[in-house]
Amino acid sequence: MTGSGGNRRLATILFADVAGYSRMMRADEEQTLVDLRAHLAELVMPVVERFHGRVVKTVGDGVMVEFGSAVEAVRSAVELQRGMVERNAEMAESRRQTFRIGLHLGDIIAADDDVFGDTVNVAARLQALAEPGSIVLSGSVHDQVRDKLSLPFRDMGRRALKNIDRPVQAYALDGAGALRTRLSPKRRRGAVPGLAPRGLSAVCGGAFLG
């Protein structure tokens, strides 16, 4: 039975933010904001939709996304990092923005188009552990994807996270290693080859940050 505080469900939460965003804003506020809005509208929104996620909200330079599938969440994270490398290649070094991404799978409370709970907090803390251009995921996400995706996960051990009662097992996908790896399912006996997400869908344009 659902309580009055909202609906509970299992989800994978992805947090992404721009490394060094405050420094970039101090150097050039207007251009930094224009570039961020372009990345969100032209990269983040299409990739999230492609992998069947839902952008819950944006806060400053950060974005929180909910996925029903851990596999799709990790695929989305890798594609976001790859996309940013491609976009940055065409920009002056001073304008290059780099995401740090964290993911956690667990029970959430959904209310008023927002999500709450320890799962959200853990995902945010894991994002703070990530190096620029990399992805950090919890053990719960890793358990779901390790036999399904051929990606170079690096064991970070159990990490103490601020305001989280128990240490959380963490794994890293470093940018260079993940980008060199073809994003495809592991081949297992009986597995169906060519399991790939559907193509990009059209998304709305610039009114993303309001």
Coordinates of C-alpha atoms in Angstrom, one line a residue:
M1 CA 0.0 0.0 0.0
T2 CA 1.3 3.4 -1.0
G3 CA 1.6 6.1 1.8
S4 CA 0.6 9.7 1.4
G5 CA 4.2 10.8 0.9
G6 CA 4.5 9.5 -2.7
N7 CA 5.0 6.4 -4.8
R8 CA 7.9 4.0 -4.2
R9 CA 9.7 2.3 -7.0
L10 CA 13.0 0.8 -7.9
A11 CA 15.1 3.1 -10.2
T12 CA 18.6 3.9 -11.3
I13 CA 19.5 7.6 -10.7
L14 CA 22.1 9.4 -12.7
F15 CA 23.7 12.6 -11.6
A16 CA 25.9 14.7 -13.9
D17 CA 27.6 18.0 -13.3
V18 CA 30.3 20.1 -15.0
A19 CA 33.7 20.0 -13.5
G20 CA 35.1 23.4 -12.7
Y21 CA 31.8 25.2 -13.6
S22 CA 32.2 28.0 -11.0
R23 CA 35.6 28.8 -12.4
M24 CA 34.3 28.9 -15.9
M25 CA 31.4 31.1 -14.8
R26 CA 33.8 33.6 -13.2
A27 CA 35.8 33.8 -16.4
D28 CA 32.8 34.2 -18.8
E29 CA 29.3 33.9 -17.4
E30 CA 27.3 34.4 -20.5
Q31 CA 29.3 32.1 -22.8
T32 CA 29.5 29.4 -20.2
L33 CA 25.7 29.4 -19.7
V34 CA 25.1 29.4 -23.5
D35 CA 27.4 26.4 -23.9
L36 CA 25.8 24.5 -21.0
R37 CA 22.3 25.1 -22.4
A38 CA 23.5 23.8 -25.8
H39 CA 25.0 20.7 -24.3
L40 CA 21.8 19.9 -22.4
A41 CA 19.5 20.5 -25.3
E42 CA 21.6 19.0 -28.1
L43 CA 23.3 16.1 -26.2
V44 CA 21.8 15.3 -22.8
M45 CA 18.1 15.4 -23.7
P46 CA 18.5 13.3 -26.9
V47 CA 20.7 10.7 -25.2
V48 CA 18.5 10.4 -22.2
E49 CA 15.4 9.9 -24.4
R50 CA 17.3 7.4 -26.6
F51 CA 18.0 5.2 -23.5
H52 CA 14.5 5.6 -22.1
G53 CA 15.3 7.8 -19.2
R54 CA 13.6 10.8 -17.7
V55 CA 15.2 14.1 -16.8
V56 CA 13.9 14.8 -13.3
K57 CA 15.4 18.3 -12.9
T58 CA 18.4 20.5 -13.5
V59 CA 20.1 22.5 -10.7
G60 CA 22.8 25.0 -11.8
D61 CA 25.3 23.0 -13.8
G62 CA 23.8 19.6 -12.7
V63 CA 21.2 17.3 -14.1
M64 CA 19.4 14.4 -12.4
V65 CA 18.0 11.6 -14.5
E66 CA 15.8 8.5 -13.6
F67 CA 16.1 5.2 -15.5
G68 CA 14.0 2.1 -15.1
S69 CA 17.0 0.0 -16.3
A70 CA 20.5 0.0 -14.9
V71 CA 21.9 -1.2 -18.2
E72 CA 20.3 1.7 -20.1
A73 CA 21.5 4.2 -17.4
V74 CA 25.2 3.1 -17.9
R75 CA 24.8 3.1 -21.7
S76 CA 23.5 6.7 -21.4
A77 CA 26.3 7.7 -19.1
V78 CA 29.0 6.4 -21.6
E79 CA 27.3 8.1 -24.5
L80 CA 27.2 11.4 -22.7
Q81 CA 30.9 11.2 -22.0
R82 CA 31.6 10.3 -25.6
G83 CA 29.4 13.1 -26.8
M84 CA 31.2 15.6 -24.7
V85 CA 34.5 14.6 -26.1
E86 CA 33.3 15.1 -29.6
R87 CA 31.7 18.4 -28.8
N88 CA 34.8 19.7 -27.0
A89 CA 37.0 18.8 -29.9
E90 CA 35.4 21.7 -31.8
M91 CA 35.7 24.3 -29.0
A92 CA 38.5 26.5 -27.7
E93 CA 40.1 24.9 -24.6
S94 CA 38.8 27.7 -22.3
R95 CA 35.2 26.8 -23.3
R96 CA 35.4 23.0 -22.9
Q97 CA 33.0 21.6 -20.3
T98 CA 33.5 18.1 -18.9
F99 CA 30.9 16.0 -17.0
R100 CA 31.4 14.0 -13.9
I101 CA 28.7 11.3 -13.6
G102 CA 27.5 9.1 -10.7
L103 CA 24.9 6.3 -10.7
H104 CA 23.1 4.3 -8.0
L105 CA 20.3 1.8 -8.1
G106 CA 17.8 1.6 -5.3
D107 CA 14.3 2.4 -3.9
I108 CA 13.1 5.9 -4.5
I109 CA 10.1 8.0 -3.5
A110 CA 8.4 9.8 -6.4
A111 CA 6.2 12.8 -5.7
D112 CA 5.3 16.0 -7.7
D113 CA 7.5 15.0 -10.7
D114 CA 10.5 14.8 -8.4
V115 CA 12.3 11.9 -6.7
F116 CA 13.7 11.5 -3.1
G117 CA 15.4 9.2 -0.8
D118 CA 18.8 7.7 0.0
T119 CA 19.2 6.4 -3.6
V120 CA 19.2 10.0 -4.8
N121 CA 21.7 11.0 -2.1
V122 CA 24.1 8.2 -2.9
A123 CA 24.1 8.9 -6.6
A124 CA 24.9 12.5 -5.9
R125 CA 27.8 11.5 -3.6
L126 CA 29.2 9.1 -6.2
Q127 CA 29.1 11.8 -8.8
A128 CA 31.3 13.9 -6.5
L129 CA 33.8 11.1 -6.4
A130 CA 34.1 11.0 -10.2
E131 CA 37.1 12.6 -12.0
P132 CA 36.3 14.9 -14.9
G133 CA 35.2 12.9 -17.9
S134 CA 34.6 9.7 -15.8
I135 CA 31.7 7.7 -14.4
V136 CA 31.3 6.3 -10.9
L137 CA 28.6 3.7 -10.2
S138 CA 27.6 1.8 -7.1
G139 CA 27.9 -1.9 -6.5
S140 CA 24.1 -2.2 -7.0
V141 CA 24.4 -0.8 -10.6
H142 CA 27.6 -2.9 -11.2
D143 CA 25.8 -6.1 -10.2
Q144 CA 23.2 -5.4 -12.9
V145 CA 25.5 -4.6 -15.8
R146 CA 28.7 -6.5 -15.3
D147 CA 27.5 -9.5 -17.2
K148 CA 25.7 -7.5 -19.8
L149 CA 28.1 -4.7 -20.9
S150 CA 31.7 -5.2 -21.9
L151 CA 33.1 -2.1 -20.2
P152 CA 36.4 -1.7 -18.3
F153 CA 35.1 -1.2 -14.7
R154 CA 37.7 -0.4 -12.1
D155 CA 37.0 -1.5 -8.5
M156 CA 37.3 1.5 -6.2
G157 CA 36.5 -0.4 -3.0
R158 CA 34.1 0.5 -0.3
R159 CA 33.9 4.3 0.0
A160 CA 32.6 6.3 3.0
L161 CA 30.2 9.0 1.6
K162 CA 29.2 12.1 3.4
N163 CA 25.9 11.7 5.4
I164 CA 25.5 8.1 4.2
D165 CA 25.4 5.6 7.1
R166 CA 27.3 2.8 5.5
P167 CA 30.2 2.6 3.1
V168 CA 29.2 2.1 -0.5
Q169 CA 31.0 -0.2 -3.0
A170 CA 32.0 1.9 -6.0
Y171 CA 33.3 1.2 -9.5
A172 CA 34.8 3.7 -11.9
L173 CA 34.6 3.9 -15.7
D174 CA 37.5 6.1 -16.6
G175 CA 36.9 8.3 -19.6
A176 CA 39.6 7.0 -21.9
G177 CA 38.9 3.3 -21.2
A178 CA 35.2 3.6 -21.7
L179 CA 35.5 5.7 -24.9
R180 CA 37.8 3.0 -26.5
T181 CA 35.3 0.3 -25.7
R182 CA 32.5 -0.5 -28.1
L183 CA 29.2 -0.1 -26.3
S184 CA 27.6 -3.5 -26.8
P185 CA 26.2 -6.3 -24.7
K186 CA 28.5 -9.2 -23.7
R187 CA 28.0 -12.2 -25.9
R188 CA 26.8 -15.1 -23.8
R189 CA 25.3 -18.5 -24.7
G190 CA 21.8 -17.9 -25.8
A191 CA 22.2 -14.1 -26.0
V192 CA 20.6 -12.3 -28.8
P193 CA 23.2 -10.3 -30.9
G194 CA 22.6 -6.7 -31.9
L195 CA 20.8 -5.7 -28.7
A196 CA 21.0 -2.0 -29.3
P197 CA 18.8 0.9 -28.2
R198 CA 16.5 2.5 -30.8
G199 CA 17.6 5.6 -32.7
L200 CA 17.5 9.1 -31.6
S201 CA 14.2 10.8 -31.3
A202 CA 13.5 14.4 -31.9
V203 CA 13.5 16.5 -28.7
C204 CA 12.6 20.0 -27.8
G205 CA 15.1 22.7 -28.2
G206 CA 16.5 25.5 -26.0
A207 CA 14.0 26.1 -23.2
F208 CA 15.7 23.4 -21.0
L209 CA 16.9 25.4 -18.0
G210 CA 13.9 27.7 -18.0

